[in-house]
XYZ file of C-alpha atoms in Angstrom:
509
model
C 15.854 -34.883 94.204
C 16.988 -38.208 96.251
C 16.048 -42.062 96.137
C 13.435 -42.460 98.680
C 11.739 -39.386 98.366
C 7.986 -39.857 97.527
C 6.340 -36.960 94.764
C 2.883 -36.169 95.342
C 1.881 -38.982 97.410
C 2.478 -41.663 95.047
C 5.744 -41.860 93.066
C 8.809 -43.187 95.327
C 12.298 -42.292 93.719
C 14.502 -44.901 93.423
C 17.375 -44.497 91.107
C 18.573 -41.748 89.253
C 18.864 -43.131 85.339
C 20.097 -40.424 83.437
C 20.579 -36.888 82.683
C 20.300 -34.340 80.041
C 20.311 -30.709 78.996
C 16.537 -30.460 79.703
C 16.124 -33.335 81.988
C 16.677 -36.255 84.552
C 15.266 -39.132 84.778
C 14.889 -41.558 87.422
C 13.392 -45.166 88.370
C 10.402 -44.798 90.723
C 8.108 -47.025 91.756
C 3.968 -46.155 92.613
C 3.562 -46.905 96.260
C 0.063 -48.045 96.062
C 0.265 -50.575 93.020
C 4.119 -51.679 93.459
C 4.384 -51.054 89.652
C 7.519 -49.206 88.219
C 7.617 -46.435 85.876
C 10.201 -43.860 84.669
C 9.691 -40.027 85.861
C 11.129 -37.510 84.435
C 11.557 -33.987 85.880
C 12.218 -30.698 83.380
C 15.479 -28.992 84.994
C 14.704 -26.149 86.970
C 16.735 -23.446 84.927
C 15.299 -25.012 81.432
C 11.527 -24.367 83.332
C 12.031 -21.166 83.588
C 11.918 -20.353 79.695
C 8.351 -20.970 79.015
C 8.993 -22.357 75.035
C 10.932 -24.889 76.984
C 8.137 -25.845 79.650
C 5.879 -26.334 76.425
C 8.435 -28.571 74.509
C 8.782 -30.932 77.640
C 4.965 -31.382 78.372
C 4.065 -31.573 74.409
C 5.406 -35.276 74.973
C 2.704 -35.904 77.102
C -0.213 -34.558 74.528
C 1.707 -36.415 71.995
C 1.538 -39.501 73.351
C -2.137 -39.384 74.986
C -2.683 -38.579 71.084
C -1.263 -41.409 69.013
C -1.646 -44.010 71.345
C 0.691 -46.541 69.492
C 2.655 -49.427 71.014
C 5.476 -48.594 69.499
C 5.516 -44.875 71.150
C 6.639 -44.644 74.770
C 3.643 -44.295 76.682
C 3.277 -41.201 78.842
C 0.958 -42.312 81.972
C 1.082 -38.894 83.852
C 2.072 -35.309 83.985
C 2.444 -33.479 87.429
C 4.056 -30.717 89.498
C 6.053 -31.702 92.754
C 5.657 -29.260 95.660
C 8.487 -27.337 94.844
C 7.601 -26.410 91.688
C 9.482 -29.119 89.435
C 7.274 -30.301 86.160
C 7.348 -33.980 85.719
C 6.311 -36.766 83.332
C 6.054 -40.561 84.105
C 6.161 -42.850 81.683
C 7.092 -46.323 81.155
C 9.953 -47.762 82.177
C 12.097 -49.268 79.412
C 15.176 -51.721 79.268
C 17.402 -52.372 76.474
C 19.451 -50.121 73.948
C 18.893 -47.668 71.059
C 19.299 -48.472 68.125
C 22.327 -46.117 67.499
C 24.064 -48.840 69.396
C 22.378 -52.196 68.487
C 23.091 -51.201 64.611
C 26.992 -50.276 65.966
C 27.889 -52.233 68.814
C 26.150 -56.165 68.151
C 27.963 -59.370 68.727
C 27.005 -60.701 65.772
C 26.603 -57.516 64.059
C 22.889 -56.584 63.486
C 21.462 -58.204 59.726
C 19.749 -55.920 57.174
C 16.911 -57.896 57.221
C 16.926 -57.184 61.232
C 17.344 -53.932 60.645
C 14.166 -53.806 58.457
C 11.944 -55.521 60.617
C 12.843 -53.037 63.412
C 12.591 -49.634 60.440
C 8.941 -51.425 59.422
C 7.522 -50.887 63.139
C 9.210 -47.793 63.224
C 7.511 -46.617 59.896
C 4.205 -48.010 61.534
C 4.552 -45.940 64.534
C 5.514 -42.502 62.438
C 2.488 -43.031 60.361
C 0.216 -43.055 63.483
C 1.611 -39.715 64.521
C 0.744 -38.374 60.927
C -2.804 -40.099 60.875
C -2.909 -38.354 64.277
C -1.277 -34.891 62.935
C 1.987 -35.049 64.213
C 5.303 -34.882 62.665
C 7.820 -35.707 65.150
C 10.472 -33.242 63.683
C 14.068 -35.404 65.907
C 14.078 -38.532 64.192
C 16.961 -40.546 64.962
C 18.971 -43.560 65.824
C 19.182 -42.479 69.713
C 15.333 -41.752 69.648
C 14.201 -45.168 68.815
C 14.702 -47.742 71.479
C 14.944 -51.271 71.599
C 13.056 -52.332 74.692
C 12.352 -55.820 76.383
C 8.898 -56.880 76.863
C 9.001 -58.320 79.831
C 5.842 -59.958 79.299
C 6.694 -61.597 75.882
C 9.987 -61.336 76.149
C 9.922 -59.441 72.825
C 12.131 -56.534 71.844
C 10.064 -54.076 70.785
C 10.854 -50.674 69.211
C 9.953 -47.496 71.015
C 9.836 -43.838 69.351
C 11.256 -41.352 72.037
C 10.949 -37.684 72.363
C 8.299 -35.862 70.414
C 9.545 -32.450 72.784
C 10.068 -30.589 69.272
C 7.274 -32.097 67.329
C 4.544 -30.137 65.448
C 1.009 -30.361 65.431
C -0.240 -30.024 61.562
C -3.498 -28.293 62.643
C -1.123 -25.411 64.424
C -0.880 -23.806 60.792
C 2.063 -21.769 60.148
C 5.039 -21.430 62.307
C 4.823 -23.084 65.601
C 5.924 -20.108 67.869
C 5.393 -21.356 70.872
C 8.011 -23.992 70.485
C 10.740 -22.395 67.365
C 12.351 -19.638 68.911
C 13.654 -16.917 66.655
C 17.055 -17.517 65.068
C 16.709 -21.469 66.041
C 16.417 -24.417 63.810
C 15.122 -27.302 66.138
C 16.164 -31.177 66.177
C 19.213 -33.195 65.067
C 21.206 -31.858 62.371
C 22.702 -35.188 61.580
C 19.411 -36.362 60.199
C 17.287 -33.481 59.583
C 15.749 -32.773 56.167
C 16.763 -29.866 53.363
C 13.205 -27.806 54.528
C 13.984 -28.356 58.155
C 17.689 -26.943 57.509
C 16.319 -23.916 55.805
C 14.212 -22.968 58.797
C 10.742 -23.670 56.592
C 7.770 -22.852 58.956
C 5.361 -25.229 56.733
C 7.426 -29.094 57.862
C 4.747 -32.097 57.175
C 5.676 -35.545 57.502
C 7.851 -36.165 54.732
C 10.528 -33.898 57.338
C 10.292 -37.134 59.273
C 10.937 -39.231 56.090
C 13.875 -37.757 55.231
C 15.631 -38.882 58.235
C 14.200 -42.095 58.021
C 15.896 -42.245 54.874
C 19.096 -40.874 56.761
C 18.666 -43.288 59.397
C 18.507 -46.082 57.049
C 21.671 -44.812 54.711
C 23.662 -44.831 58.120
C 23.203 -47.884 59.079
C 23.490 -49.534 55.696
C 26.142 -48.403 54.706
C 28.548 -47.133 57.641
C 28.383 -43.765 56.919
C 25.574 -40.841 57.035
C 24.340 -39.157 54.263
C 26.050 -35.504 54.882
C 29.396 -34.584 55.851
C 31.061 -31.483 57.200
C 33.352 -29.789 59.649
C 30.564 -27.977 62.008
C 26.848 -27.779 62.729
C 26.777 -24.432 60.550
C 28.566 -26.139 57.620
C 26.415 -29.355 58.117
C 23.176 -27.113 58.210
C 24.455 -25.152 55.134
C 25.154 -28.826 53.045
C 21.965 -30.336 53.635
C 19.853 -27.231 52.573
C 21.923 -26.787 49.281
C 23.301 -30.352 48.222
C 22.318 -33.458 47.745
C 23.167 -36.558 49.772
C 26.118 -38.923 48.872
C 24.906 -41.398 46.427
C 23.889 -44.998 48.253
C 24.097 -47.249 44.652
C 28.209 -45.232 44.833
C 29.206 -46.049 48.630
C 27.195 -49.085 48.998
C 26.381 -51.449 45.734
C 26.004 -54.789 47.759
C 22.717 -53.654 49.063
C 20.097 -55.077 47.201
C 18.407 -52.718 44.622
C 15.125 -52.580 46.074
C 16.280 -50.985 49.356
C 18.613 -48.722 48.306
C 15.529 -47.628 46.036
C 14.004 -47.193 49.457
C 16.719 -45.275 50.645
C 16.569 -42.820 47.600
C 13.230 -42.156 47.700
C 13.293 -41.118 51.263
C 16.316 -38.883 50.815
C 14.885 -36.697 48.023
C 16.057 -32.672 48.374
C 12.621 -32.126 46.988
C 9.893 -33.574 49.349
C 7.470 -33.315 46.822
C 9.743 -36.079 45.400
C 9.852 -38.528 48.343
C 7.638 -41.427 49.447
C 4.867 -39.113 50.605
C 3.688 -41.328 53.810
C 5.113 -44.210 56.281
C 2.154 -46.405 54.735
C 4.146 -46.787 51.254
C 7.466 -46.932 53.263
C 6.628 -49.607 55.189
C 4.891 -51.462 52.283
C 8.033 -51.105 49.997
C 10.397 -52.487 52.773
C 8.136 -55.755 53.832
C 7.543 -56.376 50.266
C 11.610 -56.818 49.959
C 11.936 -58.571 53.509
C 12.092 -62.438 51.779
C 14.731 -61.708 49.609
C 16.651 -60.174 52.334
C 15.913 -63.233 54.533
C 17.702 -65.507 51.479
C 20.820 -63.430 52.210
C 21.224 -61.893 55.366
C 24.180 -59.698 55.361
C 25.329 -58.133 58.056
C 25.505 -54.052 58.781
C 28.813 -52.645 57.676
C 31.134 -51.581 60.239
C 29.883 -47.582 61.166
C 32.818 -44.726 59.757
C 31.112 -42.392 62.089
C 31.016 -41.694 66.539
C 28.196 -42.235 68.506
C 26.389 -39.290 69.045
C 24.817 -40.346 72.363
C 26.118 -37.343 74.502
C 23.646 -34.818 73.080
C 23.423 -32.063 75.222
C 19.848 -31.522 74.208
C 18.764 -35.087 74.823
C 15.129 -35.361 76.368
C 14.765 -38.733 75.586
C 13.024 -40.382 78.314
C 15.538 -43.038 79.485
C 19.191 -42.743 79.229
C 21.590 -43.856 76.343
C 23.672 -46.590 76.368
C 27.378 -46.101 76.188
C 28.880 -47.674 73.411
C 30.094 -51.490 74.241
C 27.808 -51.261 77.102
C 26.060 -54.938 76.035
C 25.812 -56.672 72.605
C 21.995 -57.072 70.960
C 21.075 -59.343 68.243
C 17.883 -59.065 66.768
C 16.551 -62.237 65.016
C 13.562 -62.407 62.233
C 10.171 -63.084 63.450
C 8.158 -65.678 62.326
C 6.797 -66.737 59.034
C 3.522 -65.302 59.074
C 3.805 -62.397 62.004
C 3.771 -58.486 61.766
C 7.348 -57.801 61.447
C 8.788 -58.335 64.998
C 11.744 -59.259 66.807
C 13.135 -60.677 69.646
C 16.782 -59.488 71.215
C 16.731 -61.756 74.023
C 16.456 -65.919 74.124
C 13.113 -67.357 74.228
C 12.088 -70.803 75.015
C 10.851 -70.953 71.566
C 12.294 -70.566 68.080
C 9.790 -68.545 66.746
C 8.336 -64.919 68.133
C 4.672 -64.313 68.009
C 3.528 -61.382 67.600
C -0.226 -59.727 67.997
C -1.135 -57.450 65.330
C -2.113 -53.697 65.468
C -4.412 -51.434 63.117
C -0.826 -49.461 62.428
C 1.009 -52.728 61.362
C 2.019 -54.194 57.927
C 2.094 -58.265 57.716
C 4.390 -59.131 55.668
C 3.701 -61.457 52.164
C 2.690 -64.975 53.280
C 5.326 -66.664 51.058
C 7.840 -65.068 53.557
C 10.307 -67.720 54.605
C 9.725 -69.164 58.458
C 12.560 -67.526 60.600
C 14.534 -69.210 63.537
C 15.597 -67.232 66.743
C 19.409 -66.568 66.205
C 21.577 -67.599 69.553
C 23.126 -64.284 70.903
C 26.280 -66.585 72.390
C 28.012 -69.409 71.733
C 29.238 -71.784 74.101
C 28.365 -72.438 77.079
C 30.665 -69.769 78.496
C 28.886 -67.403 76.446
C 25.647 -68.503 77.257
C 26.455 -67.678 81.113
C 27.311 -64.536 80.018
C 23.881 -64.030 78.306
C 22.708 -61.812 81.476
C 24.405 -59.292 80.244
C 22.372 -58.585 77.213
C 19.882 -56.797 79.372
C 19.792 -52.953 80.316
C 17.816 -53.532 83.373
C 16.817 -50.404 85.179
C 14.492 -51.618 87.707
C 15.651 -50.911 90.861
C 13.645 -51.343 94.450
C 14.897 -50.502 98.065
C 14.152 -52.816 100.851
C 12.442 -52.404 104.426
C 15.390 -53.064 106.018
C 17.350 -50.895 108.770
C 20.140 -48.951 107.722
C 23.940 -50.670 107.989
C 27.378 -48.633 108.603
C 29.854 -49.747 107.088
C 33.348 -48.449 107.995
C 36.037 -46.852 105.268
C 39.747 -48.373 105.263
C 41.821 -46.502 103.014
C 41.524 -44.568 99.426
C 40.749 -46.936 96.376
C 43.804 -48.332 94.407
C 44.350 -47.542 90.986
C 45.916 -50.256 88.473
C 46.687 -50.539 84.770
C 43.883 -52.358 82.880
C 45.705 -54.781 81.620
C 45.878 -56.087 85.090
C 44.347 -59.638 85.482
C 40.727 -59.470 87.153
C 41.022 -60.637 90.857
C 39.460 -63.879 91.574
C 39.587 -63.771 95.565
C 37.688 -61.274 97.237
C 40.186 -61.093 100.830
C 43.289 -59.466 99.149
C 44.879 -57.609 101.952
C 46.421 -55.293 99.328
C 42.711 -54.206 97.917
C 41.498 -51.359 100.337
C 37.979 -51.728 101.846
C 36.348 -49.116 101.307
C 32.287 -47.530 102.145
C 28.631 -48.887 100.602
C 26.246 -46.357 101.351
C 22.891 -47.701 102.781
C 19.809 -46.956 100.465
C 16.860 -45.339 102.196
C 13.917 -47.603 103.603
C 10.955 -48.570 101.362
C 7.703 -49.638 102.237
C 8.161 -52.906 100.426
C 10.170 -54.841 97.568
C 8.746 -55.855 94.515
C 11.996 -57.834 94.231
C 12.736 -59.905 97.124
C 15.855 -60.056 98.877
C 17.401 -63.725 98.625
C 17.354 -65.348 102.340
C 20.815 -64.922 103.641
C 21.701 -62.616 101.496
C 22.703 -58.402 100.970
C 22.124 -56.404 98.033
C 24.484 -54.296 96.379
C 24.003 -51.754 93.440
C 26.865 -50.768 91.782
C 26.917 -47.807 89.573
C 30.016 -45.386 88.220
C 30.254 -41.589 87.336
C 30.993 -39.292 85.709
C 32.029 -42.079 82.797
C 30.582 -46.067 82.805
C 32.982 -49.218 83.458
C 32.605 -52.643 83.258
C 32.335 -54.395 86.215
C 34.132 -57.720 87.724
C 32.729 -59.324 91.226
C 35.077 -61.331 92.704
C 36.343 -62.756 89.292
C 33.124 -62.750 87.847
C 31.792 -60.092 84.918
C 29.009 -58.678 85.706
C 28.682 -55.987 83.178
C 29.032 -52.381 82.425
C 27.356 -50.096 84.940
C 24.674 -49.277 85.917
C 24.205 -53.013 87.363
C 20.961 -54.468 88.278
C 20.711 -55.609 91.888
C 23.621 -57.795 93.020
C 22.465 -60.377 96.056
C 25.885 -61.421 97.426
C 26.750 -63.902 100.454
C 27.740 -61.865 103.933
C 31.310 -61.144 103.912
C 34.009 -59.208 101.602
C 33.497 -58.840 98.368
C 36.108 -57.689 95.834
C 34.944 -55.113 93.027
C 37.244 -54.081 89.897
C 36.038 -51.269 87.999
C 37.689 -51.448 84.027
C 37.083 -47.823 82.667
C 37.083 -46.711 78.869
C 40.006 -44.960 79.367
C 42.139 -48.082 79.911
C 42.505 -47.831 83.475
C 40.979 -49.923 86.146
C 40.155 -49.370 89.937
C 39.906 -52.319 92.592
C 37.950 -52.490 96.124
C 36.814 -54.568 99.035
C 33.374 -54.495 100.206
C 31.517 -55.485 103.112
C 28.563 -56.823 102.459
C 26.187 -57.291 105.517
C 22.883 -59.752 105.476
C 19.909 -58.097 104.923
C 21.400 -55.222 104.465
C 20.668 -52.498 101.069
C 23.572 -50.752 100.002
C 25.212 -48.657 96.801
C 28.564 -48.364 95.806
C 29.625 -46.021 93.071
C 33.166 -45.465 91.165
C 34.293 -42.586 90.736
C 35.461 -42.649 87.268
C 38.418 -39.775 85.867
C-alpha cells in the first residue's frame, strides 16, 4: 500500500496511520464524495489463516448489527484487486481512554471517568441486546473521539474482532483456536481465563469493573510475573480489594466496582443497564467533590502485538486531554475541547441513561490556564485528517546528514542556522482535489517519525508530537527539531516551496 493509491476505484489512500499484529490502517478519501475515512487492511500473512480472516470481518458484522453511536461505525467491506481484505470505517481523532486516564494535565477526575464509562456501558448494553459479547474490553479499545460537528468528545468502543454472537451456542469454533485464550488477559474474566465456552455478557461486566478498578486505584486488579501466571491467578483467586487499596473512593462507586468484579458471574451485576443505572445515580454526589484520578502504578499496554484497533494508539505523553462534566439535565457526556459555550448539549439516544434532574449544572473546565498555554491548546487534538493537493511535484536537494544533539539543548529560534544540515523532503502524490485548501503563498508540510515518535518544534515553536496535521508554511528554509522519548533530539532544515506539498519523516532510534 502507498499514499495516492486508489483502491476499488473509489478510496484514495492518504497516510499510514498505524500498524498492528493483524492489520494496518490508512486515512483515505472517497474520490467521489471527498469524505474522509479510515481503511483497515488485514495483513496478507494473517489472512492466510481462515480464523483470522473471519475475526477481521466480524467487526463489520457487529457494527451493522448493533448500530450504536458509541461503537465505531464500519461503513464498507471489500477486497482489493490483489486480494487484500479491508474495512472502511469512520475516521476518529482523539485519544484512547488508556492515555486519557493516565496522561492528562490537569488529571481526569472521578466524575469525568464515570461520565465516560456510563456511555461505554450504554454501548455494551446495546451490543448485548443484539446478542454480541465483546470479550476484549480494555482501555485501549475505548477511544475518546472528537466529533467535528458538535465539538464533543464521544467515547467509541473499538475492536469487536474477538466478539461472540450469543446465538451461536457452544464454543465459537471459527474464532477460538484449540489451546488458546482470546482477549487481553489484563482485563479478562475468570471464566474467560479458564477457557469456558459458554461466555455471556457478564464477562464484559468483569472487564468493565477491571477498567474502573485500574482508573480509581492506579493499579490493576491482578498482578503476575508473566502471561501464564496471570491467567492462573485470574482463574483461581479473587481480585485485589478496592476497599483496602482505595478507601478514599466513595462507597457507592467502590460497591459498583466490587459488584462487577465478583469472581462468580452469578454474583455480578447481570446487565450493563444495571451498571449504568448505578453509575448515573451516584453522579451528583461525585460532582460535589471532583477528585482527580490517582497517578498510575502500571505501564501503558498500548503496544499490543495483536492489536486490531480501528485507529493507531497514541503514545504516552502525546497530548493532554481534559474531560469536563456535562450540563445539568443531559445524558452523561463530555467534551475534551474548548467550545464557545460553557455547557455541552447532547441529544439522547435510546441506549443512553439520563442522570437525575437534580444533578448540578456543570461548567466546562479549561484545558489550559493563561494566554500562553491557551495558544498551545491546539496540540490537544490528534488530528488524523490528511489530504494531498493538485500540485506538480517539487524536487528538493539533500545537503548532508542530520545532526544529533542532547535533548537538553535549547530549541532553535531561527531557520537559517548554517550549522544545521538541510535535508530533502518527499513530495506527496498528486490528488484530484483537497478538502483542506492550501493558503495562498504557502507550502504544505507533513511531519512524521519512525519507528518511535517525537515532539516537533518548527522555527522555535512547539507543534506537538508526531504524527502532525498539515503545516502550511511560508516558502523558504525552516528549522525542524525532533525531541524523542530516548532523550535525544534531531535538528534539520528543510526548504519549503510555494504551492508544494511535501513530507519529512524523522528517523528515531
